[in-house]
Amino acid sequence: MQQLVAPIALYPDSLVAQVLAASTFPEQVVEADRWVQAHPDLKGTDLGNAVDQQAWDPSVKALAAFPSVLGNMDKNLSWTSSLGDAYYNQQQEVMDAVQVMRRKAQEAGNLKSTPQQAVTEKDSAIDIEPVDPEVVYVPAYDPWVVYGYPVVAWPGWYPYPGIWFGGPYLSFGIGFGIGWYGGFGWGWGHWGFDWHNHYAVYDHGRYYSHSRTFYNRNFDRGGVRGGESFNRPGAGRGESFNRGGAGARPFEGDRQAARGYAAPHGESGVRSGAFSGYGHGGESRSFSSRGSASFGDGGFHGGGGGGGHGGGGGRR
């Protein structure tokens, strides 16, 4: 679990919430990254208006403001899908792991307040927020060395330009202006965490994912039923997310919410535009030519190669 959250644990709280939520929609992440790359001239409010028309989850829409983060999720799609799988089924453990990694980085002297971000502690939880509410700096770091002890790199991990830094500490480069997103219901100010109760916050309430990608996967694959042990023999070099027999509890056992009935306030319907055949046993074509992943038993299989794109829309 620590290996899964290491690449994002040191991001600002709201960005971590967006990434975790979006990771439950890996097919939309692929589509959104392709869309952002195809519209490099859209900036500010024009970008927001165009994104607002897309049928993506609010978390995926919000990540359009951070093209390097979105691109990293697309490029490292195996990691993204595994993160979404873990977050959907073991939300509390994922959030606990984020706090554990923040504590380790802090003890190693690599997580502290800077001109770009404020690091504070409340109720034994470490919060990270941008100093300037109009500009978000995404820290660049090597997730496998920054925590003061070696973390095994995710198999096939690609160091994505813009958010990868080869040193043993955080580096801050481009600041992404997000003030213009305030007028959209899915923008930066609508995301955060309730660390005490272990859930991401969207629009002043608990975020529930509408994704069908990971719900009850074990039952569908002929394994254990939802609510029993959540083991993924294919994840993390054969290791399972569940150590010690903890049960898979999508959104803390709220099956209605996990199936999408408890919609976040103000959220519109969501459809998948990238994988029209996914979830029906057949293969679906991906827009991505980068990264590698295997979704279930015959779902999406990405290719390799491809380059990165910069932080368009940001400012220094």
Short mmCIF file of C-alpha atoms in Angstrom, two decimals:
data_model
loop_
_atom_site.label_atom_id
_atom_site.label_comp_id
_atom_site.label_asym_id
_atom_site.label_seq_id
_atom_site.Cartn_x
_atom_site.Cartn_y
_atom_site.Cartn_z
CA MET A 1 0.00 0.00 0.00
CA GLN A 2 2.86 2.36 0.79
CA GLN A 3 4.33 1.61 -2.64
CA LEU A 4 1.01 2.58 -4.23
CA VAL A 5 0.62 5.95 -2.52
CA ALA A 6 4.30 6.95 -2.54
CA PRO A 7 4.07 8.90 -5.85
CA ILE A 8 1.24 11.17 -4.60
CA ALA A 9 1.41 11.22 -0.79
CA LEU A 10 3.33 14.50 -0.72
CA TYR A 11 0.94 16.38 -3.01
CA PRO A 12 -1.43 19.02 -1.56
CA ASP A 13 -4.51 17.48 0.06
CA SER A 14 -7.01 18.55 -2.60
CA LEU A 15 -4.80 17.19 -5.39
CA VAL A 16 -4.42 13.84 -3.59
CA ALA A 17 -8.21 13.67 -3.33
CA GLN A 18 -8.60 14.35 -7.05
CA VAL A 19 -5.98 11.75 -7.99
CA LEU A 20 -7.46 9.03 -5.77
CA ALA A 21 -10.97 9.70 -7.06
CA ALA A 22 -9.84 9.85 -10.69
CA SER A 23 -7.84 6.64 -10.35
CA THR A 24 -11.14 4.77 -10.04
CA PHE A 25 -11.85 5.88 -13.63
CA PRO A 26 -8.65 4.83 -15.44
CA GLU A 27 -10.40 4.78 -18.82
CA GLN A 28 -11.46 8.41 -18.35
CA VAL A 29 -7.93 9.35 -17.29
CA VAL A 30 -6.65 8.00 -20.61
CA GLU A 31 -9.32 9.86 -22.56
CA ALA A 32 -8.78 13.12 -20.65
CA ASP A 33 -5.01 13.05 -21.12
CA ARG A 34 -5.46 12.52 -24.86
CA TRP A 35 -7.99 15.35 -24.94
CA VAL A 36 -5.74 17.78 -23.05
CA GLN A 37 -2.82 16.99 -25.36
CA ALA A 38 -5.05 17.58 -28.38
CA HIS A 39 -6.08 21.04 -27.10
CA PRO A 40 -2.83 22.73 -26.04
CA ASP A 41 -4.11 26.21 -26.90
CA LEU A 42 -6.96 26.15 -24.39
CA LYS A 43 -6.05 28.13 -21.27
CA GLY A 44 -7.77 29.50 -18.19
CA THR A 45 -11.52 29.94 -18.39
CA ASP A 46 -11.63 28.71 -21.99
CA LEU A 47 -10.10 25.43 -20.84
CA GLY A 48 -12.55 25.24 -17.96
CA ASN A 49 -15.55 25.81 -20.21
CA ALA A 50 -14.39 23.13 -22.63
CA VAL A 51 -13.65 20.63 -19.85
CA ASP A 52 -17.04 21.34 -18.30
CA GLN A 53 -18.70 19.94 -21.43
CA GLN A 54 -16.95 16.59 -21.11
CA ALA A 55 -18.76 13.60 -19.61
CA TRP A 56 -16.00 12.83 -17.12
CA ASP A 57 -16.11 12.39 -13.38
CA PRO A 58 -15.55 15.72 -11.55
CA SER A 59 -12.17 14.46 -10.33
CA VAL A 60 -10.97 13.84 -13.88
CA LYS A 61 -12.21 17.25 -14.96
CA ALA A 62 -10.34 18.87 -12.09
CA LEU A 63 -7.08 17.18 -13.12
CA ALA A 64 -7.22 18.95 -16.49
CA ALA A 65 -5.68 21.87 -14.58
CA PHE A 66 -2.62 19.69 -13.88
CA PRO A 67 -1.59 18.16 -17.23
CA SER A 68 1.65 16.68 -15.88
CA VAL A 69 -0.23 14.86 -13.12
CA LEU A 70 -2.83 13.63 -15.60
CA GLY A 71 -0.11 12.59 -18.02
CA ASN A 72 1.71 10.66 -15.31
CA MET A 73 -1.45 8.74 -14.50
CA ASP A 74 -1.89 7.87 -18.17
CA LYS A 75 1.75 6.92 -18.70
CA ASN A 76 1.88 4.78 -15.55
CA LEU A 77 -1.53 3.26 -16.12
CA SER A 78 -0.77 -0.02 -14.37
CA TRP A 79 -0.07 1.93 -11.19
CA THR A 80 -3.11 4.17 -11.70
CA SER A 81 -5.50 1.24 -12.08
CA SER A 82 -4.02 -0.54 -9.06
CA LEU A 83 -4.32 2.65 -7.01
CA GLY A 84 -7.96 3.00 -8.03
CA ASP A 85 -8.62 -0.64 -7.22
CA ALA A 86 -7.11 -0.23 -3.75
CA TYR A 87 -8.82 3.08 -3.04
CA TYR A 88 -12.22 1.79 -4.14
CA ASN A 89 -12.02 -1.34 -2.02
CA GLN A 90 -9.79 -0.33 0.90
CA GLN A 91 -10.26 3.40 1.25
CA GLN A 92 -9.27 3.66 4.91
CA GLU A 93 -6.05 1.70 4.40
CA VAL A 94 -5.08 3.91 1.46
CA MET A 95 -5.62 7.09 3.44
CA ASP A 96 -3.74 5.68 6.43
CA ALA A 97 -0.86 4.86 4.08
CA VAL A 98 -0.78 8.45 2.80
CA GLN A 99 -0.40 9.71 6.37
CA VAL A 100 2.28 7.12 7.16
CA MET A 101 4.31 8.22 4.14
CA ARG A 102 3.92 11.90 5.00
CA ARG A 103 5.18 11.17 8.51
CA LYS A 104 8.18 9.30 7.13
CA ALA A 105 9.02 12.14 4.73
CA GLN A 106 8.69 14.63 7.58
CA GLU A 107 11.00 12.59 9.81
CA ALA A 108 13.51 12.41 6.96
CA GLY A 109 13.45 16.22 6.74
CA ASN A 110 11.86 16.24 3.30
CA LEU A 111 8.37 17.47 4.17
CA LYS A 112 8.10 20.93 5.67
CA SER A 113 6.53 24.30 4.96
CA THR A 114 8.04 26.22 2.05
CA PRO A 115 7.11 29.36 0.12
CA GLN A 116 5.01 27.06 -2.09
CA GLN A 117 3.16 24.92 0.44
CA ALA A 118 2.07 24.96 4.10
CA VAL A 119 2.53 21.77 6.10
CA THR A 120 0.46 21.69 9.28
CA GLU A 121 -0.77 19.07 11.72
CA LYS A 122 -4.28 18.66 13.08
CA ASP A 123 -5.67 15.75 15.08
CA SER A 124 -2.52 13.71 14.38
CA ALA A 125 -2.97 14.15 10.61
CA ILE A 126 -0.52 16.05 8.41
CA ASP A 127 -2.20 18.53 6.06
CA ILE A 128 -0.56 20.02 2.97
CA GLU A 129 -2.05 23.12 1.39
CA PRO A 130 -0.81 25.70 -1.15
CA VAL A 131 0.43 28.93 0.40
CA ASP A 132 -1.19 30.96 -2.38
CA PRO A 133 -4.81 29.83 -2.85
CA GLU A 134 -4.62 30.92 -6.49
CA VAL A 135 -1.52 28.88 -7.41
CA VAL A 136 -0.80 25.20 -6.73
CA TYR A 137 2.76 23.94 -6.88
CA VAL A 138 3.04 20.23 -7.57
CA PRO A 139 6.20 18.94 -5.88
CA ALA A 140 8.55 16.96 -8.08
CA TYR A 141 10.31 14.09 -6.36
CA ASP A 142 11.57 10.54 -6.63
CA PRO A 143 8.88 8.56 -4.78
CA TRP A 144 11.22 5.65 -4.21
CA VAL A 145 13.90 7.56 -2.26
CA VAL A 146 12.30 10.68 -0.75
CA TYR A 147 10.91 8.98 2.34
CA GLY A 148 14.26 8.34 4.01
CA TYR A 149 14.31 4.63 3.23
CA PRO A 150 14.18 2.75 -0.06
CA VAL A 151 10.73 2.02 -1.46
CA VAL A 152 10.55 -0.63 -4.18
CA ALA A 153 9.70 1.10 -7.44
CA TRP A 154 6.43 0.18 -9.10
CA PRO A 155 7.18 -2.36 -11.87
CA GLY A 156 7.78 -0.53 -15.15
CA TRP A 157 7.53 2.91 -13.52
CA TYR A 158 8.19 5.76 -15.94
CA PRO A 159 9.66 8.99 -14.44
CA TYR A 160 7.27 11.48 -15.98
CA PRO A 161 8.71 14.89 -16.94
CA GLY A 162 7.61 17.78 -14.76
CA ILE A 163 6.80 15.82 -11.62
CA TRP A 164 9.91 13.65 -11.38
CA PHE A 165 13.02 14.92 -9.63
CA GLY A 166 16.08 12.71 -9.26
CA GLY A 167 17.27 14.07 -5.92
CA PRO A 168 16.40 12.73 -2.45
CA TYR A 169 14.14 15.69 -1.63
CA LEU A 170 11.27 17.77 -3.02
CA SER A 171 11.72 20.24 -5.85
CA PHE A 172 9.22 22.92 -6.84
CA GLY A 173 9.05 24.14 -10.41
CA ILE A 174 5.90 25.25 -12.20
CA GLY A 175 2.98 26.68 -10.27
CA PHE A 176 -0.43 25.96 -11.77
CA GLY A 177 -2.90 28.83 -11.61
CA ILE A 178 -6.25 27.47 -10.44
CA GLY A 179 -8.18 30.62 -9.52
CA TRP A 180 -10.19 30.51 -12.75
CA TYR A 181 -11.50 27.01 -11.79
CA GLY A 182 -13.44 28.47 -8.88
CA GLY A 183 -16.52 29.09 -11.00
CA PHE A 184 -16.90 25.40 -11.84
CA GLY A 185 -18.50 22.96 -9.43
CA TRP A 186 -15.70 20.44 -9.89
CA GLY A 187 -12.82 22.90 -9.40
CA TRP A 188 -10.04 22.98 -6.83
CA GLY A 189 -12.00 24.51 -3.96
CA HIS A 190 -14.52 21.65 -3.98
CA TRP A 191 -11.97 18.98 -2.98
CA GLY A 192 -10.29 18.01 0.26
CA PHE A 193 -10.08 15.37 2.99
CA ASP A 194 -11.69 14.40 6.24
CA TRP A 195 -8.64 12.62 7.59
CA HIS A 196 -10.36 11.76 10.87
CA ASN A 197 -13.18 9.85 9.15
CA HIS A 198 -11.00 8.55 6.34
CA TYR A 199 -12.69 9.88 3.24
CA ALA A 200 -12.15 12.34 0.44
CA VAL A 201 -14.41 15.39 0.41
CA TYR A 202 -16.14 16.67 -2.69
CA ASP A 203 -18.58 19.59 -2.70
CA HIS A 204 -18.76 19.68 1.13
CA GLY A 205 -19.70 16.01 1.41
CA ARG A 206 -18.13 12.58 1.17
CA TYR A 207 -16.99 11.66 -2.32
CA TYR A 208 -18.48 8.47 -3.76
CA SER A 209 -17.12 7.02 -6.97
CA HIS A 210 -19.61 5.95 -9.65
CA SER A 211 -17.02 3.73 -11.28
CA ARG A 212 -18.03 0.22 -12.35
CA THR A 213 -14.42 -0.71 -13.06
CA PHE A 214 -13.52 -2.18 -9.69
CA TYR A 215 -16.80 -2.95 -7.94
CA ASN A 216 -17.07 -6.58 -6.77
CA ARG A 217 -14.16 -7.59 -8.95
CA ASN A 218 -13.38 -10.76 -7.01
CA PHE A 219 -16.89 -12.13 -7.50
CA ASP A 220 -16.82 -11.30 -11.20
CA ARG A 221 -13.48 -13.04 -11.59
CA GLY A 222 -14.59 -16.19 -9.84
CA GLY A 223 -12.86 -15.33 -6.57
CA VAL A 224 -14.24 -14.39 -3.20
CA ARG A 225 -17.39 -12.38 -2.85
CA GLY A 226 -17.37 -8.68 -2.04
CA GLY A 227 -16.97 -8.14 1.70
CA GLU A 228 -14.48 -10.99 2.06
CA SER A 229 -10.75 -10.93 1.50
CA PHE A 230 -9.55 -8.61 -1.29
CA ASN A 231 -6.49 -10.22 -2.83
CA ARG A 232 -5.02 -9.34 -6.21
CA PRO A 233 -2.41 -11.91 -7.17
CA GLY A 234 -1.42 -9.77 -10.15
CA ALA A 235 -0.62 -6.60 -8.24
CA GLY A 236 2.75 -5.51 -6.95
CA ARG A 237 4.83 -8.50 -8.03
CA GLY A 238 2.31 -11.05 -6.86
CA GLU A 239 1.62 -9.48 -3.49
CA SER A 240 -1.91 -8.75 -2.38
CA PHE A 241 -3.23 -5.44 -1.10
CA ASN A 242 -4.80 -7.32 1.78
CA ARG A 243 -2.35 -8.45 4.40
CA GLY A 244 -3.80 -9.90 7.54
CA GLY A 245 -7.21 -10.85 6.17
CA ALA A 246 -8.87 -7.43 6.11
CA GLY A 247 -12.05 -7.49 4.06
CA ALA A 248 -12.76 -5.49 0.96
CA ARG A 249 -15.28 -2.84 1.91
CA PRO A 250 -16.04 -0.51 -1.01
CA PHE A 251 -16.71 2.90 0.56
CA GLU A 252 -16.85 1.36 4.03
CA GLY A 253 -19.47 -1.19 3.06
CA ASP A 254 -21.95 1.32 1.64
CA ARG A 255 -23.04 -0.79 -1.30
CA GLN A 256 -25.62 1.71 -2.55
CA ALA A 257 -22.96 4.41 -2.64
CA ALA A 258 -20.42 2.09 -4.20
CA ARG A 259 -22.86 1.29 -6.98
CA GLY A 260 -23.25 4.99 -7.66
CA TYR A 261 -26.60 5.72 -6.02
CA ALA A 262 -25.20 8.23 -3.55
CA ALA A 263 -24.10 10.92 -5.98
CA PRO A 264 -21.92 13.81 -4.81
CA HIS A 265 -23.78 17.11 -4.72
CA GLY A 266 -24.02 18.73 -8.11
CA GLU A 267 -22.49 15.85 -10.04
CA SER A 268 -23.86 15.11 -13.46
CA GLY A 269 -24.10 11.69 -15.03
CA VAL A 270 -20.86 10.05 -16.04
CA ARG A 271 -20.23 7.78 -18.97
CA SER A 272 -17.12 6.15 -20.31
CA GLY A 273 -16.08 7.42 -23.69
CA ALA A 274 -12.80 5.55 -23.94
CA PHE A 275 -13.74 1.93 -23.27
CA SER A 276 -17.23 1.36 -24.63
CA GLY A 277 -16.86 -2.41 -24.32
CA TYR A 278 -15.18 -2.54 -20.95
CA GLY A 279 -16.98 -4.50 -18.28
CA HIS A 280 -18.68 -6.80 -20.77
CA GLY A 281 -15.92 -9.37 -21.10
CA GLY A 282 -14.53 -8.07 -24.37
CA GLU A 283 -11.55 -5.97 -25.22
CA SER A 284 -11.86 -2.25 -25.69
CA ARG A 285 -9.50 -0.05 -27.63
CA SER A 286 -7.59 2.56 -25.67
CA PHE A 287 -6.72 6.05 -26.79
CA SER A 288 -3.44 5.60 -24.92
CA SER A 289 -0.28 4.42 -26.61
CA ARG A 290 1.63 4.74 -23.38
CA GLY A 291 1.98 2.74 -20.21
CA SER A 292 0.86 -0.80 -19.62
CA ALA A 293 -2.02 -2.22 -17.68
CA SER A 294 -4.31 -5.18 -17.44
CA PHE A 295 -7.85 -4.54 -16.32
CA GLY A 296 -9.39 -7.81 -15.20
CA ASP A 297 -9.49 -10.80 -17.51
CA GLY A 298 -9.68 -9.34 -20.98
CA GLY A 299 -10.28 -5.68 -20.41
CA PHE A 300 -7.88 -2.96 -21.41
CA HIS A 301 -4.28 -3.62 -22.38
CA GLY A 302 -2.19 -0.51 -23.02
CA GLY A 303 0.85 -0.27 -25.23
CA GLY A 304 4.27 1.21 -24.59
CA GLY A 305 6.32 4.17 -25.68
CA GLY A 306 5.36 7.79 -26.10
CA GLY A 307 6.64 11.01 -24.67
CA GLY A 308 5.56 13.50 -22.07
CA HIS A 309 3.98 16.88 -22.26
CA GLY A 310 4.69 19.94 -20.18
CA GLY A 311 2.61 21.80 -17.67
CA GLY A 312 0.44 23.76 -20.07
CA GLY A 313 -1.86 26.24 -18.45
CA GLY A 314 0.43 26.72 -15.47
CA ARG A 315 2.56 29.67 -14.66
CA ARG A 316 5.93 30.15 -13.10
#
